Short mmCIF file of C-alpha atoms in Angstrom, two decimals:
data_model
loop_
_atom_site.label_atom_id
_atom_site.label_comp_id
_atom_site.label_asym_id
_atom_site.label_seq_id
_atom_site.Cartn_x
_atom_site.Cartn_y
_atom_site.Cartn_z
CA UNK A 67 -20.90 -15.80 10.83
CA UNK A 68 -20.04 -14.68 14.36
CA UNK A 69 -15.92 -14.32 13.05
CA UNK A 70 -16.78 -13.21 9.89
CA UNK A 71 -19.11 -10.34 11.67
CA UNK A 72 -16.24 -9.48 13.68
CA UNK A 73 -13.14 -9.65 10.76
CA UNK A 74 -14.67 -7.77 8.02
CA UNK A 75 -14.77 -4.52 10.02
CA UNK A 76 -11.74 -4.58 11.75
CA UNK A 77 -10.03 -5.64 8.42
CA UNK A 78 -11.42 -2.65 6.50
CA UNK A 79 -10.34 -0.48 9.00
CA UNK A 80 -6.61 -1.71 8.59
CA UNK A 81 -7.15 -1.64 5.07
CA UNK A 82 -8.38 2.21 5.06
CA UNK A 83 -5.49 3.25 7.50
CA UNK A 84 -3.30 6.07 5.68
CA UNK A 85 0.08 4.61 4.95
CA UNK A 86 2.40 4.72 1.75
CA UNK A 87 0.56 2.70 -0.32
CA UNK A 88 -2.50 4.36 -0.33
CA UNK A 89 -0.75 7.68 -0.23
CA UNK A 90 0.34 6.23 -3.77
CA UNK A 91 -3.50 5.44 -4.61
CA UNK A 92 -4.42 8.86 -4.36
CA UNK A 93 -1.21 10.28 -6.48
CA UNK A 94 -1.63 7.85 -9.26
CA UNK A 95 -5.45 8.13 -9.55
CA UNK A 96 -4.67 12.00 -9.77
CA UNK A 97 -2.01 12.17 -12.09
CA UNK A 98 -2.78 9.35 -14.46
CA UNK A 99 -6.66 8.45 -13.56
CA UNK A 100 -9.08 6.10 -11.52
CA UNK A 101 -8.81 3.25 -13.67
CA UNK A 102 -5.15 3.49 -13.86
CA UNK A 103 -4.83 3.40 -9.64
CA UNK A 104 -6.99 0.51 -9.18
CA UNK A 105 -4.86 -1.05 -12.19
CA UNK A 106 -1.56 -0.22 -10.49
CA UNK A 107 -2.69 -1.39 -7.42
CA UNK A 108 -2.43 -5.15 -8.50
CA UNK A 109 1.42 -5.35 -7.59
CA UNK A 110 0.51 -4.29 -4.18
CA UNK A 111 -2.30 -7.30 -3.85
CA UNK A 112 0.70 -9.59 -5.47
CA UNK A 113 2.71 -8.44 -2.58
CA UNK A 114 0.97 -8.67 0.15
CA UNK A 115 -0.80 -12.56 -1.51
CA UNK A 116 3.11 -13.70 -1.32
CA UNK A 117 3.27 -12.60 2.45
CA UNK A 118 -0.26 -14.21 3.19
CA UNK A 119 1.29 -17.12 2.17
CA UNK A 120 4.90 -16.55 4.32
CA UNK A 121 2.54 -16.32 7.26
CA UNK A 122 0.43 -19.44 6.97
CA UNK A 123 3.76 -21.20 6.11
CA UNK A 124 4.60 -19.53 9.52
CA UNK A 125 8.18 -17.81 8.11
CA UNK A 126 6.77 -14.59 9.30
CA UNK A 127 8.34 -15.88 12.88
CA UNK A 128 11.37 -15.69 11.66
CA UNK A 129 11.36 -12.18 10.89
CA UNK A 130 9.91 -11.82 14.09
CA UNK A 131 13.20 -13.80 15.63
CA UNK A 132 15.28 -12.41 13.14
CA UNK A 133 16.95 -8.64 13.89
CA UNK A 134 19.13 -8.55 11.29
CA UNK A 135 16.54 -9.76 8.83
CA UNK A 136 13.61 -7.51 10.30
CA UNK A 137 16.22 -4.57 10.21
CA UNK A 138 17.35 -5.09 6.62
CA UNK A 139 13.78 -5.06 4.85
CA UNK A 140 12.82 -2.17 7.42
CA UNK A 141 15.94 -0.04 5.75
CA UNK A 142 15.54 -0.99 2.36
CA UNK A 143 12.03 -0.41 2.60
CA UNK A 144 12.53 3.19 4.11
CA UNK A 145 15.04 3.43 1.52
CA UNK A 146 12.75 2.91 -1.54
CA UNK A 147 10.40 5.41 0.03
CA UNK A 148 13.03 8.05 0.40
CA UNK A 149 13.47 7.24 -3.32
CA UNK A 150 10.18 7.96 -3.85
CA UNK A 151 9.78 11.11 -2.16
CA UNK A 152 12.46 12.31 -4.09
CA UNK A 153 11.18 11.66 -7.26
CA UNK A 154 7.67 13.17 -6.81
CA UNK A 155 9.53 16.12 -5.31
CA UNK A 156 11.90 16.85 -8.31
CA UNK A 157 8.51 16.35 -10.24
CA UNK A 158 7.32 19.00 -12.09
CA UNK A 159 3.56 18.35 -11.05
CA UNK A 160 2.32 17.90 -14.69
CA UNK A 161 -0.91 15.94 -15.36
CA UNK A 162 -0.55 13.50 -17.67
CA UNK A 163 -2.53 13.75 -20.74
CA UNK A 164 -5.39 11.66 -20.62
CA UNK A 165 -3.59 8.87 -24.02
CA UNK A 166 -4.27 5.38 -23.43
CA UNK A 167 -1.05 4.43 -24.99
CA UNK A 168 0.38 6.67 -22.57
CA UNK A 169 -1.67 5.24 -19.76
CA UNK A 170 -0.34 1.28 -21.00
CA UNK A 171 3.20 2.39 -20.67
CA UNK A 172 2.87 3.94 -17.25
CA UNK A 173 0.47 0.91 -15.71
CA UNK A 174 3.83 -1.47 -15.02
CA UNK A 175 6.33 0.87 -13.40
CA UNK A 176 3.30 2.42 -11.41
CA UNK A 177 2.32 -1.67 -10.15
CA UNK A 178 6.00 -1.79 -9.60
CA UNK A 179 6.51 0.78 -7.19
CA UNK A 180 2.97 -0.38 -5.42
CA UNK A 181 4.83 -4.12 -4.99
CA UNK A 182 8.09 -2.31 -4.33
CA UNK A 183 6.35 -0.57 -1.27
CA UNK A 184 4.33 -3.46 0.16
CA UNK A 185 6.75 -5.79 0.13
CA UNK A 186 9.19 -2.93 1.47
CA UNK A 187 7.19 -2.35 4.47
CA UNK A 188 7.52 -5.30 7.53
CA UNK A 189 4.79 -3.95 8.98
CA UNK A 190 2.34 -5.96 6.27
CA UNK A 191 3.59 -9.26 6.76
CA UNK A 192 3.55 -8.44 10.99
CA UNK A 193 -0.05 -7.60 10.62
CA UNK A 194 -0.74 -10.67 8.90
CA UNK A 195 1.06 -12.99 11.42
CA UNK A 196 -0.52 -11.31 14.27
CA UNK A 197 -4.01 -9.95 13.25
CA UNK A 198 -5.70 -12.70 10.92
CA UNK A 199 -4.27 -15.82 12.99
CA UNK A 200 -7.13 -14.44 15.97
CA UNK A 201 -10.25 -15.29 13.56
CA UNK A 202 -8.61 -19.21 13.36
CA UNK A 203 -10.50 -21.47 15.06
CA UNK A 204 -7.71 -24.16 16.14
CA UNK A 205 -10.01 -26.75 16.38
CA UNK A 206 -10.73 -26.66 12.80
CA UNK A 207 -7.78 -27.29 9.77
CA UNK A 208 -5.61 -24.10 9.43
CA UNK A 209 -4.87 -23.86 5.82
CA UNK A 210 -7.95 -23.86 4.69
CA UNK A 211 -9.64 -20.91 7.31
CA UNK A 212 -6.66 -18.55 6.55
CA UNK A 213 -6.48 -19.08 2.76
CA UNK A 214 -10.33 -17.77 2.76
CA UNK A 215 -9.18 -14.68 5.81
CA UNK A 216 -6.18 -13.97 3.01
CA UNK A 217 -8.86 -13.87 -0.09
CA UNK A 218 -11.32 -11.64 2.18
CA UNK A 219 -8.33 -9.13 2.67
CA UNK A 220 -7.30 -9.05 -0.62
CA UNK A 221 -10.77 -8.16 -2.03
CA UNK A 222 -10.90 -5.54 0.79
CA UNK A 223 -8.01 -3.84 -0.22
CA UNK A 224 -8.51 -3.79 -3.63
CA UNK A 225 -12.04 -1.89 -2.38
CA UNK A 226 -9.50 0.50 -0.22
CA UNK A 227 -7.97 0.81 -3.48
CA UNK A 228 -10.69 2.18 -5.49
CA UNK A 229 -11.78 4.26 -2.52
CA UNK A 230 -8.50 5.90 -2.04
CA UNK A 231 -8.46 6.11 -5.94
CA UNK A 232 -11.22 8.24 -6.34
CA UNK A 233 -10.20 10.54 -3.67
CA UNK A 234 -7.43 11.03 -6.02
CA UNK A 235 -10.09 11.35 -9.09
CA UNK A 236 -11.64 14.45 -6.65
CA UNK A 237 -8.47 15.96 -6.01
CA UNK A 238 -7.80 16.28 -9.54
CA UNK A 239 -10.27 18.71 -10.76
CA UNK A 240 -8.87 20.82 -8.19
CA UNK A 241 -5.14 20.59 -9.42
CA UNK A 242 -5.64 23.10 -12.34
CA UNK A 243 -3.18 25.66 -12.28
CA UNK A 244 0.76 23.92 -12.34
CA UNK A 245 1.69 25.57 -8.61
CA UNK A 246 -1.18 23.68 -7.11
CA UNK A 247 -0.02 20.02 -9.09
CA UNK A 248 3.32 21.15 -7.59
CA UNK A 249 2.36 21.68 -3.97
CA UNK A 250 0.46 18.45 -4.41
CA UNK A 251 3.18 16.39 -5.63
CA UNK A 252 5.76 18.15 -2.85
CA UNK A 253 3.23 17.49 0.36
CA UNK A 254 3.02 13.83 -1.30
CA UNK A 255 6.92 13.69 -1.18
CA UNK A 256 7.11 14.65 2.25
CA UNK A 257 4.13 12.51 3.29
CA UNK A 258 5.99 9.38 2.11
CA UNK A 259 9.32 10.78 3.82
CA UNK A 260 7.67 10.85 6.91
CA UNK A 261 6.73 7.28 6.32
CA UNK A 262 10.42 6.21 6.00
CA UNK A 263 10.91 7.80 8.77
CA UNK A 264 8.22 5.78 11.03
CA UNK A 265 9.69 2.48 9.20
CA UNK A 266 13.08 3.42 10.04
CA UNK A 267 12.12 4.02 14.07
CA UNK A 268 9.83 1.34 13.99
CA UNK A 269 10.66 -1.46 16.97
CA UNK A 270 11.15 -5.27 15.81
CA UNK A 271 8.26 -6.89 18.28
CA UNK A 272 8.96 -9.86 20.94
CA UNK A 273 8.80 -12.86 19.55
#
C-alpha cells in the first residue's frame, strides 16, 4: 500500500502534465464534443499499452543505446506534429455540428492522430523505462508488478483524458463568434509547434 500510496500521485501528475496529446484532448472535446475526446483518446492508451509492453520486454534500452533510432522517432514525431499544427492552422475554426453520423466518421482519424502522437513522442516510452521500474520491488517477479503499474497508468490517463476533455467542453461555450474558434484553433497550432520544437531539441539520455 506503501508503493501504491506513493505511485498513484506522482503518476497523475505525469499524466496531467500539458503536452501534445492532451493539447489534442482539449481541441477535440471542443470542436467535436466530450464524449467524442474521451472516445478518440483510445489510440493514445493503444499506444502507449504497446510501449508498456517494449519496456517490460526491456527494448526501451535500446532506444536508449540507440542514436540513430532515438533520433529517427524524435524527427518523425516532431514531424507529424508540425503536420498537425498546420492543419489546425489552415482550419477555418468551424464547430462541427453536433450529427452523430458525423461524430462516427470523425472518431477514427481523431484516435489516429492521438496514436500517431504517442507513439511519435520518445519521451513516453523513456518515462516508462525510467519512472514505473522505481515502484518494482526486485525481490518479487517483475512481469507481474509492472503489468498491474502499466494497467494503473492506463486508467489514469484515460481519467487525464476526460479531465482535459471537459476543459475543452468549457472552452466551447465560449468559442461563439468564428474569430474566436479561429484564434483558438491558431494558438492550438502554435502550441503543438512549439512541441515539435522541444522534441526536436530534446537530448537522447545516458544509457
Amino acid at each position: 500500500m506503501s508503493t501504491w500510496a506513493l505511485f498513484i500521485p506522482a503518476c497523475f501528475v505525469l499524466n496531467l502534465a500539458p503536452g501534445p496529446n492532451n493539447l489534442l484532448s482539449i481541441h477535440n472535446a471542443t470542436h467535436r464534443g466530450f464524449f467524442q475526446a474521451c472516445a478518440a483518446g483510445t489510440g493514445r492508451l493503444l499506444a502507449f499499452a504497446v510501449m508498456i509492453g517494449l519496456a517490460s520486454a526491456g527494448l526501451a534500452a535500446v532506444i536508449q543505446t540507440s542514436a540513430v533510432l532515438f533520433t529517427g522517432i524524435k524527427w518523425g514525431g516532431a514531424a507529424y506534429l508540425l503536420y498537425l499544427a498546420w492543419q489546425l492552422w489552415r482550419s477555418n475554426g468551424l464547430l462541427a455540428e453536433a450529427e452523430p453520423a458525423a461524430h462516427s466518421q470523425s472518431l477514427w482519424p481523431m484516435a489516429r492522430q492521438e496514436c500517431l502522437v504517442a507513439a511519435g513522442n520518445p519521451k513516453a516510452i523513456l518515462i516508462f523505462t525510467a519512472f514505473l521500474p522505481q515502484f518494482v520491488d526486485a525481490q518479487q517477479p517483475f512481469a507481474g508488478q509492472f503489468l498491474q503499474l502499466g494497467l494503473a497508468f492506463l486508467l489514469l490517463e484515460w481519467v487525464a483524458i476526460a479531465l482535459y476533455a471537459l476543459l475543452g467542453l468549457h472552452l466551447r461555450r465560449w468559442l461563439v463568434r468564428p474569430i474566436a474558434q479561429q484564434v483558438f484553433s491558431r494558438s492550438c497550432s502554435v502550441l503543438l509547434g512549439l512541441a515539435a520544437f522541444s522534441l526536436v531539441i530534446g537530448r537522447r539520455p545516458a544509457a
